[in-house]
């Protein structure tokens, strides 16, 4: 059994009552896919749709003006959360995937030419691979892939040796969605800038559990999604350096992103407006604001300490089961991926679900990584602020049942 007292001494969190969708006795261990939502976020969304809803940026009536103020306050809240230079550097998107595609099409697709190179890593999510492949194919650029260290981190020493002045863009995950391995983002940025390349960092798995300071990192672009940050689906954030955003053409055409339209010529609004065509996800932005308030109210240092303790307890328990192979570094951030000899991860997930333990099983949108690891898929337990030692106990008991069944 997990030593609850040990975890309690290490910055405990007791937030389960804040999450109405988690019933008693259900161990939700799929936060890396999407987080459950605290009541304050549900309330913010309900209030916005139920009593204060109106369009933004367009109405001259008071309700619309009030909603516009709230919407732009959410943008300022995001800017403060990641220590951006100003709220004009924050572009609201449908999610991190759209943010990456926006940069791929509007920066890389414009700036790159035949013979240029893009650098990715072996552990990237498909969303941080496919958009760059599409651009590379269109402009005639090539893609290089940084290998992993023995303990499954992005090998920055290898990256330093691979980089050349022909590399124009580097795109890396801040925290792996499969392995939980954290990137030294500042060093990666310094390496990229050392050869004149721009760098985009995928922060989906980082922002819910570690403090992110884009000014300190020094990167050029940073993306994340609200739904992994205890906020709603359908909204995300692209942060970019202002000089880069200002030089990029629009991603989509429509209302709100224009300065003036005529049939002879259309001129565009400055960033971030030029990248936010159409009616935005107004209520999503307000929900994201509430989610950031909730997370920062708990404290990211406490969240990280709490999840670190749960990961350590899980890895220690699984290391005692001979048929289990635990992947990723010992200090993985909130995520434990594993395999059981002779058992497909889908069977692991199904049997665990019978015991009311919800995990992820599959390739986790990281098929190149699976190939590098020599497995078709893994089982993945990922923790959130609502998890506790009882969830680790339930997971370990479920895995023991799997090993008994498959003997």
CSV table of C-alpha atoms in Angstrom, one decimal:
chain,number,residue,atom,x,y,z
A,1,UNK,CA,0.0,0.0,0.0
A,2,UNK,CA,1.1,3.6,-0.7
A,3,UNK,CA,2.3,5.5,2.4
A,4,UNK,CA,-0.3,8.2,2.6
A,5,UNK,CA,1.5,9.9,5.4
A,6,UNK,CA,4.6,10.4,3.2
A,7,UNK,CA,2.5,12.0,0.5
A,8,UNK,CA,0.7,14.1,3.0
A,9,UNK,CA,4.0,15.5,4.2
A,10,UNK,CA,4.9,16.5,0.7
A,11,UNK,CA,2.6,19.4,-0.1
A,12,UNK,CA,-0.7,17.4,-0.1
A,13,UNK,CA,-3.7,18.5,-2.1
A,14,UNK,CA,-7.2,17.6,-1.0
A,15,UNK,CA,-9.3,18.9,-3.9
A,16,UNK,CA,-11.5,15.9,-4.8
A,17,UNK,CA,-14.6,17.6,-3.6
A,18,UNK,CA,-14.0,20.4,-6.1
A,19,UNK,CA,-14.6,18.1,-9.0
A,20,UNK,CA,-18.3,17.1,-9.5
A,21,UNK,CA,-17.6,14.6,-12.3
A,22,UNK,CA,-15.4,12.3,-10.2
A,23,UNK,CA,-17.7,10.0,-8.2
A,24,UNK,CA,-16.5,8.3,-5.0
A,25,UNK,CA,-14.3,5.3,-5.6
A,26,UNK,CA,-13.5,6.2,-9.2
A,27,UNK,CA,-9.7,6.6,-9.9
A,28,UNK,CA,-9.4,8.9,-12.9
A,29,UNK,CA,-5.9,8.6,-14.2
A,30,UNK,CA,-6.2,10.0,-17.7
A,31,UNK,CA,-5.5,13.7,-17.0
A,32,UNK,CA,-2.8,13.8,-19.7
A,33,UNK,CA,-5.6,13.3,-22.2
A,34,UNK,CA,-8.0,15.8,-20.6
A,35,UNK,CA,-8.5,17.0,-17.1
A,36,UNK,CA,-11.6,17.0,-15.1
A,37,UNK,CA,-13.2,20.4,-14.3
A,38,UNK,CA,-13.5,22.0,-10.9
A,39,UNK,CA,-16.9,23.4,-9.9
A,40,UNK,CA,-15.6,27.0,-10.2
A,41,UNK,CA,-14.9,26.4,-13.9
A,42,UNK,CA,-18.3,24.8,-14.4
A,43,UNK,CA,-19.9,27.7,-12.6
A,44,UNK,CA,-18.0,30.3,-14.7
A,45,UNK,CA,-19.2,28.6,-17.9
A,46,UNK,CA,-22.8,28.3,-16.7
A,47,UNK,CA,-22.9,31.9,-15.6
A,48,UNK,CA,-21.5,33.1,-18.9
A,49,UNK,CA,-24.1,31.2,-20.9
A,50,UNK,CA,-26.9,31.6,-18.4
A,51,UNK,CA,-26.9,35.1,-17.2
A,52,UNK,CA,-24.2,37.3,-18.8
A,53,UNK,CA,-23.9,36.1,-22.4
A,54,UNK,CA,-23.5,38.4,-25.3
A,55,UNK,CA,-21.1,38.8,-28.2
A,56,UNK,CA,-17.8,40.6,-27.9
A,57,UNK,CA,-16.1,43.5,-29.7
A,58,UNK,CA,-19.1,44.4,-31.8
A,59,UNK,CA,-22.1,45.4,-29.7
A,60,UNK,CA,-22.6,49.0,-28.4
A,61,UNK,CA,-25.1,47.8,-25.7
A,62,UNK,CA,-23.9,47.4,-22.1
A,63,UNK,CA,-24.1,43.6,-22.0
A,64,UNK,CA,-21.8,43.3,-25.0
A,65,UNK,CA,-19.4,45.8,-23.5
A,66,UNK,CA,-19.3,43.9,-20.2
A,67,UNK,CA,-18.6,40.6,-22.0
A,68,UNK,CA,-15.9,42.2,-24.1
A,69,UNK,CA,-14.2,43.4,-20.9
A,70,UNK,CA,-14.4,39.9,-19.4
A,71,UNK,CA,-13.1,38.3,-22.6
A,72,UNK,CA,-10.1,40.6,-22.8
A,73,UNK,CA,-9.5,40.2,-19.0
A,74,UNK,CA,-9.1,36.5,-19.8
A,75,UNK,CA,-6.4,37.4,-22.3
A,76,UNK,CA,-4.6,39.5,-19.7
A,77,UNK,CA,-4.9,36.6,-17.2
A,78,UNK,CA,-3.2,34.2,-19.6
A,79,UNK,CA,-0.5,36.7,-20.3
A,80,UNK,CA,0.2,37.0,-16.6
A,81,UNK,CA,0.1,33.3,-16.1
A,82,UNK,CA,3.0,32.6,-18.5
A,83,UNK,CA,4.7,36.0,-17.9
A,84,UNK,CA,4.2,37.3,-21.4
A,85,UNK,CA,5.3,40.8,-22.2
A,86,UNK,CA,1.7,42.0,-23.0
A,87,UNK,CA,-1.7,40.6,-23.7
A,88,UNK,CA,-1.2,41.5,-27.4
A,89,UNK,CA,1.1,38.5,-27.5
A,90,UNK,CA,-1.7,36.1,-26.6
A,91,UNK,CA,-3.7,34.5,-29.5
A,92,UNK,CA,-6.7,32.5,-28.6
A,93,UNK,CA,-7.0,29.4,-30.7
A,94,UNK,CA,-9.2,26.2,-30.7
A,95,UNK,CA,-6.3,24.4,-28.9
A,96,UNK,CA,-2.6,23.7,-29.0
A,97,UNK,CA,-3.0,21.8,-32.3
A,98,UNK,CA,-4.4,24.9,-34.0
A,99,UNK,CA,-1.7,27.0,-32.5
A,100,UNK,CA,1.0,24.8,-34.0
A,101,UNK,CA,-0.7,24.7,-37.4
A,102,UNK,CA,-1.0,28.5,-37.3
A,103,UNK,CA,2.7,28.9,-36.8
A,104,UNK,CA,3.4,26.2,-39.4
A,105,UNK,CA,1.3,27.9,-42.1
A,106,UNK,CA,1.8,31.6,-41.3
A,107,UNK,CA,5.5,31.6,-40.1
A,108,UNK,CA,7.2,28.5,-41.4
A,109,UNK,CA,5.2,28.3,-44.6
A,110,UNK,CA,6.2,31.8,-45.4
A,111,UNK,CA,9.8,31.9,-44.1
A,112,UNK,CA,11.1,28.5,-45.1
A,113,UNK,CA,12.4,27.6,-48.5
A,114,UNK,CA,13.8,24.5,-50.3
A,115,UNK,CA,16.9,23.2,-48.5
A,116,UNK,CA,16.0,24.6,-45.1
A,117,UNK,CA,15.6,22.2,-42.2
A,118,UNK,CA,13.2,21.7,-39.3
A,119,UNK,CA,14.2,19.9,-36.1
A,120,UNK,CA,11.8,17.8,-34.0
A,121,UNK,CA,12.4,15.2,-31.3
A,122,UNK,CA,11.5,11.5,-31.2
A,123,UNK,CA,8.9,11.9,-28.4
A,124,UNK,CA,6.7,14.5,-30.1
A,125,UNK,CA,2.9,14.3,-30.2
A,126,UNK,CA,1.5,13.9,-33.8
A,127,UNK,CA,0.3,17.5,-33.5
A,128,UNK,CA,3.9,18.6,-33.3
A,129,UNK,CA,5.0,16.4,-36.2
A,130,UNK,CA,2.3,16.4,-39.0
A,131,UNK,CA,2.0,20.2,-39.4
A,132,UNK,CA,5.7,20.5,-40.0
A,133,UNK,CA,5.7,17.6,-42.4
A,134,UNK,CA,3.0,19.4,-44.4
A,135,UNK,CA,5.0,22.6,-44.6
A,136,UNK,CA,8.3,20.7,-45.4
A,137,UNK,CA,6.6,18.9,-48.3
A,138,UNK,CA,5.2,22.1,-49.7
A,139,UNK,CA,8.3,24.2,-49.5
A,140,UNK,CA,11.0,21.5,-50.0
A,141,UNK,CA,12.4,21.6,-46.5
A,142,UNK,CA,13.7,18.6,-44.6
A,143,UNK,CA,13.1,17.3,-41.0
A,144,UNK,CA,15.6,16.0,-38.6
A,145,UNK,CA,14.8,14.1,-35.4
A,146,UNK,CA,16.6,14.4,-32.1
A,147,UNK,CA,17.0,11.0,-30.4
A,148,UNK,CA,16.4,10.3,-26.7
A,149,UNK,CA,18.8,9.7,-23.8
A,150,UNK,CA,18.8,6.3,-22.1
A,151,UNK,CA,16.3,7.6,-19.5
A,152,UNK,CA,14.0,8.8,-22.3
A,153,UNK,CA,14.6,12.6,-22.3
A,154,UNK,CA,15.2,14.7,-25.4
A,155,UNK,CA,19.0,14.4,-25.9
A,156,UNK,CA,20.0,18.1,-26.0
A,157,UNK,CA,23.7,17.1,-26.4
A,158,UNK,CA,22.8,15.3,-29.6
A,159,UNK,CA,20.6,18.2,-30.6
A,160,UNK,CA,23.6,20.6,-30.2
A,161,UNK,CA,25.7,18.3,-32.4
A,162,UNK,CA,23.0,18.1,-35.1
A,163,UNK,CA,22.0,21.8,-35.4
A,164,UNK,CA,23.3,23.7,-38.4
A,165,UNK,CA,22.6,27.2,-39.8
A,166,UNK,CA,20.3,25.4,-42.3
A,167,UNK,CA,17.9,24.7,-39.4
A,168,UNK,CA,15.3,27.5,-39.3
A,169,UNK,CA,12.8,26.0,-36.8
A,170,UNK,CA,12.9,23.7,-33.8
A,171,UNK,CA,9.7,22.4,-32.3
A,172,UNK,CA,9.8,20.4,-29.0
A,173,UNK,CA,7.5,19.3,-26.2
A,174,UNK,CA,8.1,20.9,-22.8
A,175,UNK,CA,6.8,17.7,-21.1
A,176,UNK,CA,6.2,14.5,-23.0
A,177,UNK,CA,2.6,13.3,-23.0
A,178,UNK,CA,3.8,9.7,-22.9
A,179,UNK,CA,6.9,9.6,-20.8
A,180,UNK,CA,6.5,12.7,-18.6
A,181,UNK,CA,10.1,13.7,-19.3
A,182,UNK,CA,10.6,17.4,-18.9
A,183,UNK,CA,12.7,19.5,-21.3
A,184,UNK,CA,15.3,22.0,-20.3
A,185,UNK,CA,13.4,24.6,-22.3
A,186,UNK,CA,15.9,27.4,-21.8
A,187,UNK,CA,18.9,25.4,-22.9
A,188,UNK,CA,16.9,24.1,-25.9
A,189,UNK,CA,16.1,27.7,-26.8
A,190,UNK,CA,19.7,28.8,-26.5
A,191,UNK,CA,20.8,26.0,-28.8
A,192,UNK,CA,18.2,26.9,-31.4
A,193,UNK,CA,19.0,30.6,-31.3
A,194,UNK,CA,22.7,29.7,-31.5
A,195,UNK,CA,22.2,28.7,-35.2
A,196,UNK,CA,19.6,31.4,-35.9
A,197,UNK,CA,16.6,29.1,-35.7
A,198,UNK,CA,13.3,29.9,-34.1
A,199,UNK,CA,11.8,27.6,-31.5
A,200,UNK,CA,8.2,26.6,-30.7
A,201,UNK,CA,7.5,24.7,-27.5
A,202,UNK,CA,4.4,22.6,-26.9
A,203,UNK,CA,3.4,23.2,-23.3
A,204,UNK,CA,0.2,21.1,-23.1
A,205,UNK,CA,1.6,18.8,-20.4
A,206,UNK,CA,3.7,21.5,-18.7
A,207,UNK,CA,1.3,24.4,-17.8
A,208,UNK,CA,-1.0,22.2,-15.6
A,209,UNK,CA,1.9,21.2,-13.3
A,210,UNK,CA,4.9,23.5,-13.5
A,211,UNK,CA,5.4,27.2,-13.6
A,212,UNK,CA,6.0,28.4,-17.2
A,213,UNK,CA,7.8,31.8,-17.8
A,214,UNK,CA,8.1,32.4,-21.5
A,215,UNK,CA,10.2,35.5,-20.9
A,216,UNK,CA,12.7,33.5,-18.9
A,217,UNK,CA,12.7,30.6,-21.4
A,218,UNK,CA,13.3,33.0,-24.3
A,219,UNK,CA,11.4,30.9,-26.9
A,220,UNK,CA,9.7,32.3,-29.9
A,221,UNK,CA,6.4,30.5,-29.7
A,222,UNK,CA,4.6,28.6,-26.9
A,223,UNK,CA,1.3,26.7,-27.2
A,224,UNK,CA,-1.1,25.0,-24.8
A,225,UNK,CA,-4.7,23.9,-24.5
A,226,UNK,CA,-7.2,24.9,-21.8
A,227,UNK,CA,-8.8,21.4,-21.4
A,228,UNK,CA,-5.6,19.9,-20.0
A,229,UNK,CA,-5.4,22.9,-17.6
A,230,UNK,CA,-8.7,22.1,-15.8
A,231,UNK,CA,-10.5,24.4,-18.3
A,232,UNK,CA,-13.0,23.9,-21.2
A,233,UNK,CA,-12.4,22.2,-24.5
A,234,UNK,CA,-12.3,24.1,-27.7
A,235,UNK,CA,-9.9,26.9,-26.6
A,236,UNK,CA,-6.2,27.1,-26.4
A,237,UNK,CA,-3.4,29.7,-26.5
A,238,UNK,CA,-0.6,30.6,-28.9
A,239,UNK,CA,2.0,32.9,-27.4
A,240,UNK,CA,4.4,34.5,-29.8
A,241,UNK,CA,7.0,37.2,-29.7
A,242,UNK,CA,5.3,40.4,-31.0
A,243,UNK,CA,7.7,41.1,-33.8
A,244,UNK,CA,7.0,37.6,-35.2
A,245,UNK,CA,3.3,37.8,-34.8
A,246,UNK,CA,3.2,41.2,-36.4
A,247,UNK,CA,5.1,40.0,-39.5
A,248,UNK,CA,2.9,36.9,-40.0
A,249,UNK,CA,0.0,36.9,-42.5
A,250,UNK,CA,-3.5,35.9,-41.2
A,251,UNK,CA,-4.4,32.3,-40.8
A,252,UNK,CA,-8.1,32.6,-41.7
A,253,UNK,CA,-10.2,35.4,-43.2
A,254,UNK,CA,-13.5,36.6,-41.8
A,255,UNK,CA,-15.0,39.1,-39.3
A,256,UNK,CA,-13.0,40.7,-36.5
A,257,UNK,CA,-9.6,40.1,-38.1
A,258,UNK,CA,-9.8,43.0,-40.5
A,259,UNK,CA,-8.9,46.7,-40.5
A,260,UNK,CA,-10.9,47.6,-43.6
A,261,UNK,CA,-12.5,45.5,-46.3
A,262,UNK,CA,-13.2,46.6,-49.9
A,263,UNK,CA,-13.4,44.6,-53.1
A,264,UNK,CA,-10.3,46.3,-54.2
A,265,UNK,CA,-8.2,45.5,-51.1
A,266,UNK,CA,-8.5,44.3,-47.5
A,267,UNK,CA,-6.2,45.3,-44.7
A,268,UNK,CA,-5.8,43.4,-41.5
A,269,UNK,CA,-6.0,44.1,-37.8
A,270,UNK,CA,-2.8,43.9,-35.8
A,271,UNK,CA,-2.0,40.8,-33.7
A,272,UNK,CA,-3.7,39.1,-32.0
A,273,UNK,CA,-6.9,40.1,-33.7
A,274,UNK,CA,-5.7,39.2,-37.2
A,275,UNK,CA,-5.5,35.6,-36.1
A,276,UNK,CA,-8.9,35.4,-34.5
A,277,UNK,CA,-11.4,35.4,-37.4
A,278,UNK,CA,-15.0,35.1,-36.6
A,279,UNK,CA,-16.9,35.0,-33.3
A,280,UNK,CA,-14.5,33.6,-30.8
A,281,UNK,CA,-15.1,31.0,-28.1
A,282,UNK,CA,-16.2,33.7,-25.7
A,283,UNK,CA,-17.3,31.4,-22.9
A,284,UNK,CA,-14.2,29.2,-23.3
A,285,UNK,CA,-12.0,32.2,-22.6
A,286,UNK,CA,-13.9,32.9,-19.4
A,287,UNK,CA,-13.7,29.3,-18.4
A,288,UNK,CA,-9.9,29.3,-19.0
A,289,UNK,CA,-9.6,32.4,-16.8
A,290,UNK,CA,-11.4,30.6,-14.0
A,291,UNK,CA,-9.2,27.5,-14.5
A,292,UNK,CA,-6.0,29.6,-14.2
A,293,UNK,CA,-7.3,31.2,-11.1
A,294,UNK,CA,-8.0,27.8,-9.6
A,295,UNK,CA,-4.6,26.4,-10.5
A,296,UNK,CA,-2.7,29.4,-9.2
A,297,UNK,CA,-4.9,29.4,-6.1
A,298,UNK,CA,-3.6,25.9,-5.3
A,299,UNK,CA,0.0,26.8,-6.3
A,300,UNK,CA,1.9,25.2,-9.1
A,301,UNK,CA,4.8,24.3,-6.7
A,302,UNK,CA,2.3,22.4,-4.6
A,303,UNK,CA,0.7,20.7,-7.6
A,304,UNK,CA,4.1,19.6,-8.9
A,305,UNK,CA,5.2,18.3,-5.5
A,306,UNK,CA,1.9,16.4,-5.1
A,307,UNK,CA,2.1,14.8,-8.5
A,308,UNK,CA,5.8,14.0,-8.0
A,309,UNK,CA,5.0,12.1,-4.8
A,310,UNK,CA,2.3,10.2,-6.6
A,311,UNK,CA,4.5,9.3,-9.5
A,312,UNK,CA,7.3,8.2,-7.2
A,313,UNK,CA,4.9,6.0,-5.2
A,314,UNK,CA,3.6,4.5,-8.4
A,315,UNK,CA,7.0,3.8,-10.0
A,316,UNK,CA,8.2,2.2,-6.7
A,317,UNK,CA,5.2,-0.1,-6.5
A,318,UNK,CA,5.4,-1.1,-10.1
A,319,UNK,CA,9.1,-1.8,-10.0
A,320,UNK,CA,8.3,-4.7,-7.6
A,321,UNK,CA,6.3,-6.5,-10.3
A,322,UNK,CA,8.7,-8.5,-12.5
A,323,UNK,CA,6.5,-8.5,-15.6
A,324,UNK,CA,6.0,-4.7,-15.6
A,325,UNK,CA,8.3,-2.4,-17.5
A,326,UNK,CA,8.1,1.3,-16.5
A,327,UNK,CA,9.1,3.8,-19.1
A,328,UNK,CA,10.4,7.4,-18.8
A,329,UNK,CA,12.7,9.0,-16.3
A,330,UNK,CA,12.4,8.6,-12.5
A,331,UNK,CA,11.4,12.2,-12.1
A,332,UNK,CA,8.7,12.2,-14.8
A,333,UNK,CA,6.1,15.0,-14.4
A,334,UNK,CA,2.8,13.6,-13.5
A,335,UNK,CA,2.8,10.7,-16.0
A,336,UNK,CA,3.7,7.0,-15.7
A,337,UNK,CA,3.7,4.8,-18.8
A,338,UNK,CA,4.3,1.1,-18.6
A,339,UNK,CA,3.9,-2.2,-20.3
A,340,UNK,CA,3.2,-5.7,-18.9
A,341,UNK,CA,4.9,-8.6,-20.5
A,342,UNK,CA,2.5,-10.6,-22.7
A,343,UNK,CA,-0.4,-8.3,-22.2
A,344,UNK,CA,-1.7,-5.8,-24.7
A,345,UNK,CA,-2.2,-2.3,-23.1
A,346,UNK,CA,-5.8,-2.3,-24.3
A,347,UNK,CA,-6.4,-5.4,-22.2
A,348,UNK,CA,-4.8,-3.7,-19.2
A,349,UNK,CA,-7.0,-0.7,-19.6
A,350,UNK,CA,-10.2,-2.9,-19.9
A,351,UNK,CA,-9.4,-4.9,-16.8
A,352,UNK,CA,-8.5,-1.8,-14.8
A,353,UNK,CA,-11.8,-0.2,-15.9
A,354,UNK,CA,-13.6,-3.1,-14.4
A,355,UNK,CA,-12.0,-2.1,-11.1
A,356,UNK,CA,-13.0,1.6,-11.6
A,357,UNK,CA,-9.6,2.7,-12.6
A,358,UNK,CA,-9.4,4.8,-15.8
A,359,UNK,CA,-6.1,4.9,-17.6
A,360,UNK,CA,-5.1,5.5,-21.2
A,361,UNK,CA,-4.0,2.6,-23.5
A,362,UNK,CA,-2.6,3.0,-27.0
A,363,UNK,CA,0.1,4.9,-28.9
A,364,UNK,CA,-1.0,8.2,-27.4
A,365,UNK,CA,-0.7,10.0,-30.7
A,366,UNK,CA,3.1,9.3,-30.6
A,367,UNK,CA,3.6,6.4,-33.0
A,368,UNK,CA,7.2,7.3,-33.9
A,369,UNK,CA,8.0,7.2,-30.1
A,370,UNK,CA,6.4,3.8,-29.8
A,371,UNK,CA,8.6,2.5,-32.6
A,372,UNK,CA,11.7,3.9,-30.9
A,373,UNK,CA,10.6,2.2,-27.6
A,374,UNK,CA,10.0,-1.1,-29.4
A,375,UNK,CA,6.4,-1.4,-28.4
A,376,UNK,CA,3.1,-1.1,-30.3
A,377,UNK,CA,1.5,0.8,-27.4
A,378,UNK,CA,1.7,1.5,-23.7
A,379,UNK,CA,-0.6,1.8,-20.7
A,380,UNK,CA,-0.4,5.3,-19.2
A,381,UNK,CA,-1.5,6.6,-15.8
A,382,UNK,CA,-1.5,10.4,-15.5
A,383,UNK,CA,-2.2,12.3,-12.4
A,384,UNK,CA,-4.0,15.5,-11.6
A,385,UNK,CA,-4.7,17.6,-8.5
A,386,UNK,CA,-7.7,15.4,-7.6
A,387,UNK,CA,-5.7,12.2,-7.3
A,388,UNK,CA,-4.3,10.8,-4.1
A,389,UNK,CA,-2.7,7.7,-2.6
A,390,UNK,CA,-6.0,5.8,-2.8
A,391,UNK,CA,-5.8,6.1,-6.6
A,392,UNK,CA,-2.2,4.7,-6.7
A,393,UNK,CA,-3.4,1.8,-4.5
A,394,UNK,CA,-6.3,1.1,-6.9
A,395,UNK,CA,-4.0,1.2,-9.9
A,396,UNK,CA,-1.5,-1.2,-8.3
A,397,UNK,CA,-4.2,-3.6,-7.2
A,398,UNK,CA,-5.6,-3.5,-10.7
A,399,UNK,CA,-2.3,-4.3,-12.3
A,400,UNK,CA,-1.8,-7.2,-9.8
A,401,UNK,CA,-5.1,-8.5,-11.0
A,402,UNK,CA,-4.0,-8.2,-14.6
A,403,UNK,CA,-0.9,-10.2,-13.9
A,404,UNK,CA,-2.9,-12.9,-12.2
A,405,UNK,CA,-5.4,-13.2,-15.1
A,406,UNK,CA,-2.6,-13.5,-17.7
A,407,UNK,CA,-0.4,-15.5,-15.3
